Short mmCIF file of C-alpha atoms in Angstrom, two decimals:
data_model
loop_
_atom_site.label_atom_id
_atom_site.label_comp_id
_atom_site.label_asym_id
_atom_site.label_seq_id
_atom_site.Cartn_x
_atom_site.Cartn_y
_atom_site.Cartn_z
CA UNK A 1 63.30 18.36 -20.22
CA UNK A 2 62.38 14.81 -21.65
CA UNK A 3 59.25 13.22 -20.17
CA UNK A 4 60.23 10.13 -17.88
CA UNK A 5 58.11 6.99 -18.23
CA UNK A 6 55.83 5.92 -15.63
CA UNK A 7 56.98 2.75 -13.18
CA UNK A 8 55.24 -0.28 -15.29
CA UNK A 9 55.16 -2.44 -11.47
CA UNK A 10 53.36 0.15 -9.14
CA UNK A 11 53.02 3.28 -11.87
CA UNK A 12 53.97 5.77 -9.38
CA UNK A 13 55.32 8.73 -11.93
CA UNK A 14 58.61 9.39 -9.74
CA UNK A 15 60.87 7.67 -11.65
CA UNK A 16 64.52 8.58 -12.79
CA UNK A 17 67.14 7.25 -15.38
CA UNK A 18 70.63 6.03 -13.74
CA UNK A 19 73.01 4.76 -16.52
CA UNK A 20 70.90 3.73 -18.60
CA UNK A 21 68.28 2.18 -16.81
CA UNK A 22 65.09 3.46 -14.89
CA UNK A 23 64.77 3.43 -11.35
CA UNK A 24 60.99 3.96 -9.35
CA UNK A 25 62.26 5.12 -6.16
CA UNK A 26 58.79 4.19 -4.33
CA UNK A 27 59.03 0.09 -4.95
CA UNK A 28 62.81 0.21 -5.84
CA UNK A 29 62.01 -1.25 -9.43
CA UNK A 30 64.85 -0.83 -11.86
CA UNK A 31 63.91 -1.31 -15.99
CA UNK A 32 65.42 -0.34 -19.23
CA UNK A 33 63.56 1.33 -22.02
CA UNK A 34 64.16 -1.54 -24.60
CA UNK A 35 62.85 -4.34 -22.38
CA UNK A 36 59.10 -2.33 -22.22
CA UNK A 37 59.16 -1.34 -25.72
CA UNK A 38 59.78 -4.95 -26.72
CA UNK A 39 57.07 -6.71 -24.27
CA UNK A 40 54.82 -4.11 -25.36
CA UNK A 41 55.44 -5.29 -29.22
CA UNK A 42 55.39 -8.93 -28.12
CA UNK A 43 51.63 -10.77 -28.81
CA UNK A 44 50.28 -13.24 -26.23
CA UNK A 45 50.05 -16.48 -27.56
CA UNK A 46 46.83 -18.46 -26.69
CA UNK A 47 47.29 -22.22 -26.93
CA UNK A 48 44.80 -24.94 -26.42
CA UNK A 49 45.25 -27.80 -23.60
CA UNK A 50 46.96 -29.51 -26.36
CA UNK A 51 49.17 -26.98 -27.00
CA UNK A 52 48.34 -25.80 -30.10
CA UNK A 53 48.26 -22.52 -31.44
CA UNK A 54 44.89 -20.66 -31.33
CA UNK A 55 44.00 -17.68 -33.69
CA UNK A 56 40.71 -15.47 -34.14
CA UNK A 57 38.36 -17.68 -36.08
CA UNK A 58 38.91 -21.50 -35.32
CA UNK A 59 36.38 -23.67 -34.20
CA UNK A 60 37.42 -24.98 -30.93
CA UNK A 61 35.87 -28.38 -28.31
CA UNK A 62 35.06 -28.30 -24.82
CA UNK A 63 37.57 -31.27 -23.10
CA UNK A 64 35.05 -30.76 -19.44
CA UNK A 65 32.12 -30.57 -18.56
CA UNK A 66 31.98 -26.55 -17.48
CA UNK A 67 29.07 -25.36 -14.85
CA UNK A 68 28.11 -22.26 -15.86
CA UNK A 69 28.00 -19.57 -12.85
CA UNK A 70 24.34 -17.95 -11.89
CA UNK A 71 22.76 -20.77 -13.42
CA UNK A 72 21.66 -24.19 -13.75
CA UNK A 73 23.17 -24.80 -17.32
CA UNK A 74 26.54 -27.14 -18.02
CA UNK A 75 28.42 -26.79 -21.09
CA UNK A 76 28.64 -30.48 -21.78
CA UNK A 77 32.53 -32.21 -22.95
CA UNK A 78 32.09 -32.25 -27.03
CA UNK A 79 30.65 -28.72 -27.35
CA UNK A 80 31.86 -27.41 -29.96
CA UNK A 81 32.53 -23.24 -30.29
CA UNK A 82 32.74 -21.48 -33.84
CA UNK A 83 34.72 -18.72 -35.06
CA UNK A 84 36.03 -17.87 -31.60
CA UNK A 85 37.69 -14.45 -30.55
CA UNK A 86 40.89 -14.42 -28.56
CA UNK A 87 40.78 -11.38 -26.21
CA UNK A 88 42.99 -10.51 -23.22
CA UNK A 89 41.83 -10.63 -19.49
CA UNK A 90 41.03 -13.82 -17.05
CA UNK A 91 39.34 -15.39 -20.03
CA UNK A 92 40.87 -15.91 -23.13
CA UNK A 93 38.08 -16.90 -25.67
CA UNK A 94 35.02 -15.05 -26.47
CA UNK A 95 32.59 -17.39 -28.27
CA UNK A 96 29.18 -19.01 -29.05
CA UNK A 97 28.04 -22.46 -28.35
CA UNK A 98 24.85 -23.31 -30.20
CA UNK A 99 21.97 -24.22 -27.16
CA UNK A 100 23.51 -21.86 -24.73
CA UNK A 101 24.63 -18.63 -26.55
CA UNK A 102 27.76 -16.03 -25.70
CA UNK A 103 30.56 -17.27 -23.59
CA UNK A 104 33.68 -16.95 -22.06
CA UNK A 105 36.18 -19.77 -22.14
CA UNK A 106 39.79 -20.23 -20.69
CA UNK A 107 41.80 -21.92 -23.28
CA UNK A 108 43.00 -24.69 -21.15
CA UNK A 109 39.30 -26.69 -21.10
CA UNK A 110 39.34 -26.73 -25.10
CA UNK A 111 41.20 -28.39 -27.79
CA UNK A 112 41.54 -27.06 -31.55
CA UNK A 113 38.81 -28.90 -33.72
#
């Protein structure tokens, strides 16, 4: 017997296959095969408030002022962040901005340098 993928909405691991397609029957979510192999394959593309592009490595500018939580510290508009790391999660940019060390940026408060 072939092994049945898990539901990618709730991930119960009742599913079933009805022509073609893959039914959960505890949320009633219906998906085909293709359409998870092919988001899996697709990238997430970062862009900038600009909307430019942003890769692993470009040097990036703060657009706002940012308070940074737990203390008293701003990252002030004009910083600028070096060799930045795109990662996935509710933060897009790992980086390091010279006077204030390792952070965590959203890509919609900077602009590609």
């Amino acid at each position: 017997m072939s092994e049945l993928p898990k539901c990618p909405e709730c991930g119960s691991e009742y599913t079933y296959e009805d022509r073609g397609m893959f039914v959960c029957p505890e949320c009633a979510h219906d998906w085909s095969l293709i359409a998870v192999e092919e988001s899996a394959d697709a990238a997430r593309v970062f862009k900038d408030a600009n909307g430019n592009v942003l890769q692993d490595g470009d040097t990036v500018t703060v657009i706002k002022d940012l308070k940074i939580k737990g203390s008293s510290l701003v990252v002030k508009v004009g910083a600028k962040a070096k060799n930045i790391r795109l990662v996935d999660g509710d933060h897009d940019i790992d980086c390091k901005i010279d006077g204030i060390g390792a952070m965590k940026l959203k890509s919609e408060f900077v602009k590609k340098a």
